[in-house]
Short mmCIF file of N, CA and C in Angstrom, two decimals:
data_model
loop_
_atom_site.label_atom_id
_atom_site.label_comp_id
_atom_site.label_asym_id
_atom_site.label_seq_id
_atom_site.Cartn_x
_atom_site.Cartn_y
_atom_site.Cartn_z
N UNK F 1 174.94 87.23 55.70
CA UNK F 1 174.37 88.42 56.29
C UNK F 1 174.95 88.69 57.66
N UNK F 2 176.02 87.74 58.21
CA UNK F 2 176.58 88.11 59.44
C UNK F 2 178.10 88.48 59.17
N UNK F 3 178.95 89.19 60.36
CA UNK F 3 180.27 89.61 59.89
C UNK F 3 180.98 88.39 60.58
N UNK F 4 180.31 87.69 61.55
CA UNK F 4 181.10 86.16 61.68
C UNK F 4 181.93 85.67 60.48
N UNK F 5 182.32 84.25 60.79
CA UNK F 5 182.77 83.47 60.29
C UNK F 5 181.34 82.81 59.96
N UNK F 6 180.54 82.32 60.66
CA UNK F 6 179.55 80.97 60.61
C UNK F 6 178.18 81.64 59.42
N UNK F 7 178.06 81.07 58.50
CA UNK F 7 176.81 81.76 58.15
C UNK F 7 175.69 81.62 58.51
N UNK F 8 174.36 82.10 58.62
CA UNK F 8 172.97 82.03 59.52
C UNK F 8 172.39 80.87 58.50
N UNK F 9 171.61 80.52 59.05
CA UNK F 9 170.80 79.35 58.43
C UNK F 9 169.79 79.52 57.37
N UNK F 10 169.38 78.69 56.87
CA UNK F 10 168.71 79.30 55.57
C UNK F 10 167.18 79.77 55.90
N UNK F 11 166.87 78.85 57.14
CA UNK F 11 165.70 78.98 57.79
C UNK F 11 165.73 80.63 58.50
N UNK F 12 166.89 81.31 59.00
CA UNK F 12 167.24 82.44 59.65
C UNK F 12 166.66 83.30 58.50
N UNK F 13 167.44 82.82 57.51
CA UNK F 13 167.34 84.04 56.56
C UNK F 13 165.94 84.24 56.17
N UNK F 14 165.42 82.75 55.60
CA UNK F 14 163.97 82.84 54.93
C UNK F 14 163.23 83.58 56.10
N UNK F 15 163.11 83.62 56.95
CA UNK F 15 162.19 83.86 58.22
C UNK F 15 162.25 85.35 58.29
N UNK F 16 163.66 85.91 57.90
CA UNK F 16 163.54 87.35 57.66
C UNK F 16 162.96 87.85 56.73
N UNK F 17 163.43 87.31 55.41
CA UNK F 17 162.69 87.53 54.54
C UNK F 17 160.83 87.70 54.71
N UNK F 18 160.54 86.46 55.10
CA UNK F 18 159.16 86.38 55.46
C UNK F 18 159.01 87.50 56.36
N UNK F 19 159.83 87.82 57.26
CA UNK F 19 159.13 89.22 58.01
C UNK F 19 159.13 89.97 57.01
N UNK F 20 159.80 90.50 56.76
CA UNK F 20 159.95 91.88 55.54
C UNK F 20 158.76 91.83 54.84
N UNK F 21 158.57 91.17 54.37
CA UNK F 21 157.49 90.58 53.09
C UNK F 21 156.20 90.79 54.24
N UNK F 22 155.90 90.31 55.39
CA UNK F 22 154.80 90.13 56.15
C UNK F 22 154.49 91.72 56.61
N UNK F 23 155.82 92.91 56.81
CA UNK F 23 155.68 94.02 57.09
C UNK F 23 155.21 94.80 56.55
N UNK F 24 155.52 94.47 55.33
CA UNK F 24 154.82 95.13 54.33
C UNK F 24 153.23 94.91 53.89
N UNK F 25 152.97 93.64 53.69
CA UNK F 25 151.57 93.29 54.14
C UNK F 25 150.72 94.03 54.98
N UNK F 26 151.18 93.69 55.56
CA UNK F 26 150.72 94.20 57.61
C UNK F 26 150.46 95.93 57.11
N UNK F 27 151.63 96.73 56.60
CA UNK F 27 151.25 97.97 56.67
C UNK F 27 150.08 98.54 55.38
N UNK F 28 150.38 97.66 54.85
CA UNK F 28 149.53 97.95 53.43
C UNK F 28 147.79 97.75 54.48
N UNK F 29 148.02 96.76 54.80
CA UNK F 29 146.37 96.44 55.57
C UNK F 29 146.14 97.10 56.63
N UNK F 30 147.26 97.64 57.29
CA UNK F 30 146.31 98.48 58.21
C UNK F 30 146.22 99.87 57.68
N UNK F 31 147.20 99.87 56.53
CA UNK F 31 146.68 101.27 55.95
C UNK F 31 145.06 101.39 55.55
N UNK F 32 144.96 100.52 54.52
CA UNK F 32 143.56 100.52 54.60
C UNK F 32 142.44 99.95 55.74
N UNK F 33 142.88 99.71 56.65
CA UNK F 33 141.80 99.83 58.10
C UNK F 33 141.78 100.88 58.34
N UNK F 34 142.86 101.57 58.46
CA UNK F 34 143.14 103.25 58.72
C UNK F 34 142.06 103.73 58.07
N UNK F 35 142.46 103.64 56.39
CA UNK F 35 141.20 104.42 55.44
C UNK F 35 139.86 104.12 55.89
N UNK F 36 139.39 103.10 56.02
CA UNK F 36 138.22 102.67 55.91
C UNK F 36 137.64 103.00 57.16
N UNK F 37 138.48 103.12 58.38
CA UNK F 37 138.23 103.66 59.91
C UNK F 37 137.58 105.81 58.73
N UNK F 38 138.55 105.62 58.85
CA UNK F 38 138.32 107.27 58.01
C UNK F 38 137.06 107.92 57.51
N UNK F 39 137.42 107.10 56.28
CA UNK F 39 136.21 107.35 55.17
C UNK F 39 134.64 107.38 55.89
N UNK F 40 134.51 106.02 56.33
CA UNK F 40 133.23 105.45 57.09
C UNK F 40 133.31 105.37 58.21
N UNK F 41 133.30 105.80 59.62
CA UNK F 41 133.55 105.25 60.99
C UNK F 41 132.04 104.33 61.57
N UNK F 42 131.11 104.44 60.69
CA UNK F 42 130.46 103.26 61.17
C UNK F 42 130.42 101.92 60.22
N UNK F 43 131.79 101.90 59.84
CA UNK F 43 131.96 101.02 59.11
C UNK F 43 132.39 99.86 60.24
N UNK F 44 133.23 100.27 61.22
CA UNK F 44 133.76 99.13 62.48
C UNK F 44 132.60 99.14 63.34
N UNK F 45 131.65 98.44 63.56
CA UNK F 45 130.48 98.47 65.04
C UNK F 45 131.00 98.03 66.04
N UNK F 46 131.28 98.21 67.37
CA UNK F 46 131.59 97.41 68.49
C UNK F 46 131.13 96.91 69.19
N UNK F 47 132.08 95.69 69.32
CA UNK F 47 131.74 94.48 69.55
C UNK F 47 131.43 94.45 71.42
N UNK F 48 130.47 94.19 71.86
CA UNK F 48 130.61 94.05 73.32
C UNK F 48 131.05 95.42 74.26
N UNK F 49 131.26 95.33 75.41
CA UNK F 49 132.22 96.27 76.10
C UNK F 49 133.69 95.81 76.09
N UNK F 50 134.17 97.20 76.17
CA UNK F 50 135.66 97.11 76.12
C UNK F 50 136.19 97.86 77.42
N UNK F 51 137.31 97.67 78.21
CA UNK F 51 137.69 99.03 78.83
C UNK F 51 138.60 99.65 78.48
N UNK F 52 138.96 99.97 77.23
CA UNK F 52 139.06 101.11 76.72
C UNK F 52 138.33 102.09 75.36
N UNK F 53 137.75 103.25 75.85
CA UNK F 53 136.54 103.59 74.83
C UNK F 53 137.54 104.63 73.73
N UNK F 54 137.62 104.00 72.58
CA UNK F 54 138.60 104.45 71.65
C UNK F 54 137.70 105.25 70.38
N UNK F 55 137.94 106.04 69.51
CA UNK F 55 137.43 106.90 68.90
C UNK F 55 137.81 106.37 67.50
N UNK F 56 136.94 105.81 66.49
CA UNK F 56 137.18 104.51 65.22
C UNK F 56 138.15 106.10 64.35
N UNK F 57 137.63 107.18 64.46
CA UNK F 57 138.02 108.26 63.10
C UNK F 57 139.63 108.14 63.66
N UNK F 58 139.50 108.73 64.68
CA UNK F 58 141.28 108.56 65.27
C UNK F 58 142.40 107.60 65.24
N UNK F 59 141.08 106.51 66.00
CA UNK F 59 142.36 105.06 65.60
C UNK F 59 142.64 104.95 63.64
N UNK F 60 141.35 105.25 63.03
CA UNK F 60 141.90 105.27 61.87
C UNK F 60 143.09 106.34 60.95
N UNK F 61 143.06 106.94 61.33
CA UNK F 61 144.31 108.15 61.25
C UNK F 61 145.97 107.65 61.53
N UNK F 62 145.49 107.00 63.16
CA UNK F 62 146.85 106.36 63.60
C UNK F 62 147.40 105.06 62.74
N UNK F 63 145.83 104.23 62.77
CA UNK F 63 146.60 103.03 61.69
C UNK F 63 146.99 103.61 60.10
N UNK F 64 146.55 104.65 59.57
CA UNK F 64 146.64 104.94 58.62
C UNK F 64 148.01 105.41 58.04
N UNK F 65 148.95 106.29 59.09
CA UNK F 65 150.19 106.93 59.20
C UNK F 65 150.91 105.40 59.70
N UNK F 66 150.70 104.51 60.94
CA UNK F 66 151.78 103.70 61.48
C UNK F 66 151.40 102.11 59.72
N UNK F 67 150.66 102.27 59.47
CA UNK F 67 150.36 101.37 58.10
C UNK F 67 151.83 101.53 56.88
N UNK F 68 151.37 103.05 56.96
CA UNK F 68 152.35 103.29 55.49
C UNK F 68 153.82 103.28 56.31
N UNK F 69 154.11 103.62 57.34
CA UNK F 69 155.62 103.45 57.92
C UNK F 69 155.93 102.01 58.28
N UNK F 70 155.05 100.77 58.90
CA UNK F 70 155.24 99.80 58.85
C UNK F 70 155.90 99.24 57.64
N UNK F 71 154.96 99.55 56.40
CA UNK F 71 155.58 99.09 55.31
C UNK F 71 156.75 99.52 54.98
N UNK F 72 156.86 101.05 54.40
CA UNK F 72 158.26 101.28 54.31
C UNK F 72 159.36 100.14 55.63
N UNK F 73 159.21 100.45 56.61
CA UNK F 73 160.13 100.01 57.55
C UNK F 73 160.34 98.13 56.56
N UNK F 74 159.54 98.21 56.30
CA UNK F 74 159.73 96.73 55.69
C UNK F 74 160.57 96.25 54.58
N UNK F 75 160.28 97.26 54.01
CA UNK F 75 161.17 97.36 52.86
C UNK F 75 162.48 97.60 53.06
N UNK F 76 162.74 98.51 53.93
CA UNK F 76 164.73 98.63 54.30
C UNK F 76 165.00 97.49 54.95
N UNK F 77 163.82 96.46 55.84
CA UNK F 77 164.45 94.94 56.62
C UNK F 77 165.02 94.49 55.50
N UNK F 78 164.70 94.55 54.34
CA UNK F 78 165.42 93.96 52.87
C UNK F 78 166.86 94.20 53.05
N UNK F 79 167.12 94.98 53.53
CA UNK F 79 168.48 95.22 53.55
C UNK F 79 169.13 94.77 54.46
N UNK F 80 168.80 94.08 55.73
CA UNK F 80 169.53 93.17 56.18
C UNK F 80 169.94 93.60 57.46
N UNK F 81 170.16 95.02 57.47
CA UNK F 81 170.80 96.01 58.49
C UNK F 81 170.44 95.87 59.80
N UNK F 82 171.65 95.71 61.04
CA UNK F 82 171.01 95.90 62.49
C UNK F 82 169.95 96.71 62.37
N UNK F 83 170.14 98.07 61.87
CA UNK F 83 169.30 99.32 62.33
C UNK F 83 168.05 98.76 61.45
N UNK F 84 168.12 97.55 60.73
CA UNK F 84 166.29 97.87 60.21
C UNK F 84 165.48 96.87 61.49
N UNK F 85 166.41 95.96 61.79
CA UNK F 85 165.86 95.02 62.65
C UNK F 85 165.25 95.89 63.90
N UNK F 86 166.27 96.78 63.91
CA UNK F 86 165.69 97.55 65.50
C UNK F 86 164.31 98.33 64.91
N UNK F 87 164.28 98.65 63.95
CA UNK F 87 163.12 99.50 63.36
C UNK F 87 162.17 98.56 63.40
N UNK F 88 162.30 97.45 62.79
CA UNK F 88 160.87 96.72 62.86
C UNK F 88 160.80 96.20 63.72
N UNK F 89 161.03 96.23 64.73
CA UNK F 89 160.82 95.51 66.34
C UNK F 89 160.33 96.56 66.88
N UNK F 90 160.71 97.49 66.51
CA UNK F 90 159.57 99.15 67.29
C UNK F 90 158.12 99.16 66.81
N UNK F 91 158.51 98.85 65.49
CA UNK F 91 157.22 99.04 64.64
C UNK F 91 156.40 98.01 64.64
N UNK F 92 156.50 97.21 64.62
CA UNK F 92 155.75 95.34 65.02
C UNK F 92 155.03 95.58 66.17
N UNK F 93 155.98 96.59 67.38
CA UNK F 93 155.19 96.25 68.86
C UNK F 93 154.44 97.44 68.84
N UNK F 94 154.53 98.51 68.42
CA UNK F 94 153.65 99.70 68.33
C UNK F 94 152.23 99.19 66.86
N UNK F 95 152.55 98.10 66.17
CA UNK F 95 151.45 98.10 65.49
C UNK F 95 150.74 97.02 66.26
N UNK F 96 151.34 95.80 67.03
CA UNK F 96 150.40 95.16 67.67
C UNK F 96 149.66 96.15 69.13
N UNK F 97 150.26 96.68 69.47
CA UNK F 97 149.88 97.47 70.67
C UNK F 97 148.51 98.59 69.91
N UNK F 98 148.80 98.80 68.94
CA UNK F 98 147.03 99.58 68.25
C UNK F 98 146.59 98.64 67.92
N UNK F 99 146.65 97.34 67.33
CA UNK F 99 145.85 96.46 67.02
C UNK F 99 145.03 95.74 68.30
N UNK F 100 145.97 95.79 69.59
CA UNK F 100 144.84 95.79 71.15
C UNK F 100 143.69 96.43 70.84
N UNK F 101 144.15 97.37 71.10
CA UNK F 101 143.10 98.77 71.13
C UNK F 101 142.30 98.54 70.42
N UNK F 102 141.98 98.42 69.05
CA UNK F 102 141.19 98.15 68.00
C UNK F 102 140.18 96.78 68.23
N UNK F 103 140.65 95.66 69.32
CA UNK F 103 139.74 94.26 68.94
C UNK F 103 138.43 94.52 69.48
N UNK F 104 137.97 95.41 70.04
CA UNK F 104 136.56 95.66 70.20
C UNK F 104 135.78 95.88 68.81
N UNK F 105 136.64 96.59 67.68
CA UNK F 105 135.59 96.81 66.49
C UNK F 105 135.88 96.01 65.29
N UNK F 106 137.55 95.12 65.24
CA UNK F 106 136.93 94.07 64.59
C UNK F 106 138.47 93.08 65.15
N UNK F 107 137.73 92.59 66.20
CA UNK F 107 138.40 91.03 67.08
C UNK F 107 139.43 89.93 66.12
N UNK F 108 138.57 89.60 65.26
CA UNK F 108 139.21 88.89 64.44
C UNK F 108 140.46 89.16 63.56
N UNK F 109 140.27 90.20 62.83
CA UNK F 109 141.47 90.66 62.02
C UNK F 109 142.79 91.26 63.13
N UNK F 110 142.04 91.74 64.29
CA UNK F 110 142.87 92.92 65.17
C UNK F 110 143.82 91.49 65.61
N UNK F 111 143.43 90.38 65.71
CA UNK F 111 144.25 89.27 66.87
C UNK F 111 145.53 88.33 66.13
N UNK F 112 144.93 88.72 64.29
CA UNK F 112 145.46 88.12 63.49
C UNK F 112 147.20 89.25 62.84
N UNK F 113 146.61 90.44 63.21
CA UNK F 113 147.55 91.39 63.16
C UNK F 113 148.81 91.14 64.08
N UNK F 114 148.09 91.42 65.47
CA UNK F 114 149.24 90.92 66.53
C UNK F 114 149.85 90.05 66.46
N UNK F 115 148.94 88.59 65.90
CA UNK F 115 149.82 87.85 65.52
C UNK F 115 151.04 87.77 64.79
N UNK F 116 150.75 88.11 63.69
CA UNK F 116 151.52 88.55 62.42
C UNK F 116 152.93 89.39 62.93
N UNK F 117 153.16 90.91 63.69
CA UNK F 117 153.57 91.68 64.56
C UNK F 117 154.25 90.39 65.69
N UNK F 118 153.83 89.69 66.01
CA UNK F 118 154.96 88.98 67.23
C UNK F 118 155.51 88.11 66.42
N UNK F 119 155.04 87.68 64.77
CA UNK F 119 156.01 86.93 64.80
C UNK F 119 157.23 86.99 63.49
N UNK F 120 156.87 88.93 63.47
CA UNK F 120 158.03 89.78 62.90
C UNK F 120 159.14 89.96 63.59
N UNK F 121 158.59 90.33 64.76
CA UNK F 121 159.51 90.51 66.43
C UNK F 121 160.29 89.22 66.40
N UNK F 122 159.70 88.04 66.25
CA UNK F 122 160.77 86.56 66.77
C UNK F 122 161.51 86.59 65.55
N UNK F 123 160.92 86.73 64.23
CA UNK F 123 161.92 86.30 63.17
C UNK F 123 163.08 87.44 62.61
N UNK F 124 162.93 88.67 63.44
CA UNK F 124 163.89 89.72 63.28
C UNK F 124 165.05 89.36 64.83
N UNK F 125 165.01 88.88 65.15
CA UNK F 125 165.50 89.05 67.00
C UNK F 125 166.53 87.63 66.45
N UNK F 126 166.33 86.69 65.55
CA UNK F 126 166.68 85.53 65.67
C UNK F 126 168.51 86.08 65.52
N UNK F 127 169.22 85.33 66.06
CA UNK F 127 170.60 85.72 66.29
C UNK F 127 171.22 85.57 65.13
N UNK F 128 172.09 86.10 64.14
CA UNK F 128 173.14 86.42 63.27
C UNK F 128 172.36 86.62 61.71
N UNK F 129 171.13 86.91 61.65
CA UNK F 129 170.54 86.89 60.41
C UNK F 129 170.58 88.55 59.97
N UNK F 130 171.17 89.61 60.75
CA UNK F 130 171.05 90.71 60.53
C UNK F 130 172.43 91.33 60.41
N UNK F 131 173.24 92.19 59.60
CA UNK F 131 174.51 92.20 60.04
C UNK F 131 174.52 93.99 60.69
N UNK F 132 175.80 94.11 60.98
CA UNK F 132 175.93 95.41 61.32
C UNK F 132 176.02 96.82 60.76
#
């Protein structure tokens, strides 16, 4: 997958793979947080104070649209391409950056997202697993 000489490691590769595969996940599930923000907005209750007072119908709209593009975006990382790597490194940090926003109405899943999202970011960034 590199235009080197050296080929990337198998661990490089699997790790991409596993992003791709995890992006797609990731968007499939926040698609449906999206929905379910939607459908029901007192379906999320919030948790504690937050300082930022976010609107559940809206954030669900946003996860709902950045859900189904996460995934797609996941699906072209299949392909190996600089340009998907740069795509899902946009899309990883713009889905953990709504998943902030969101841990007031459900903490747990929102922290497990970001997670997930930083560690699309490390396993896309890793050096020669992407070619040009």
């Amino acid at each position: 997958m590199t235009t080197s000489g050296s080929q990337p490691s198998g661990w490089a590769i699997g790790g991409v793979v596993f992003a791709a595969t995890m992006m797609i996940m990731v968007g499939i599930f926040q698609a449906f947080q999206g929905l379910a923000a939607i459908i029901n907005d007192e379906f999320f209750v919030k948790v504690g104070e937050y300082a930022f007072n976010v609107d559940v119908t809206t954030w669900g709209w946003l996860h709902l649209i950045l859900g189904i593009v996460v995934a797609a975006a996941g699906f072209y990382l299949f392909s190996g391409s600089a340009l998907a790597g740069i795509v899902a490194v946009i899309l990883a940090s713009l889905s953990a950056l709504s998943n902030f926003f969101f841990i007031p109405y459900y903490p747990f899943w929102s922290i497990l997202m970001i997670a997930l999202s930083i560690f699309v970011i490390w396993a896309v960034t890793r050096p020669g697993v992407l070619r040009d």
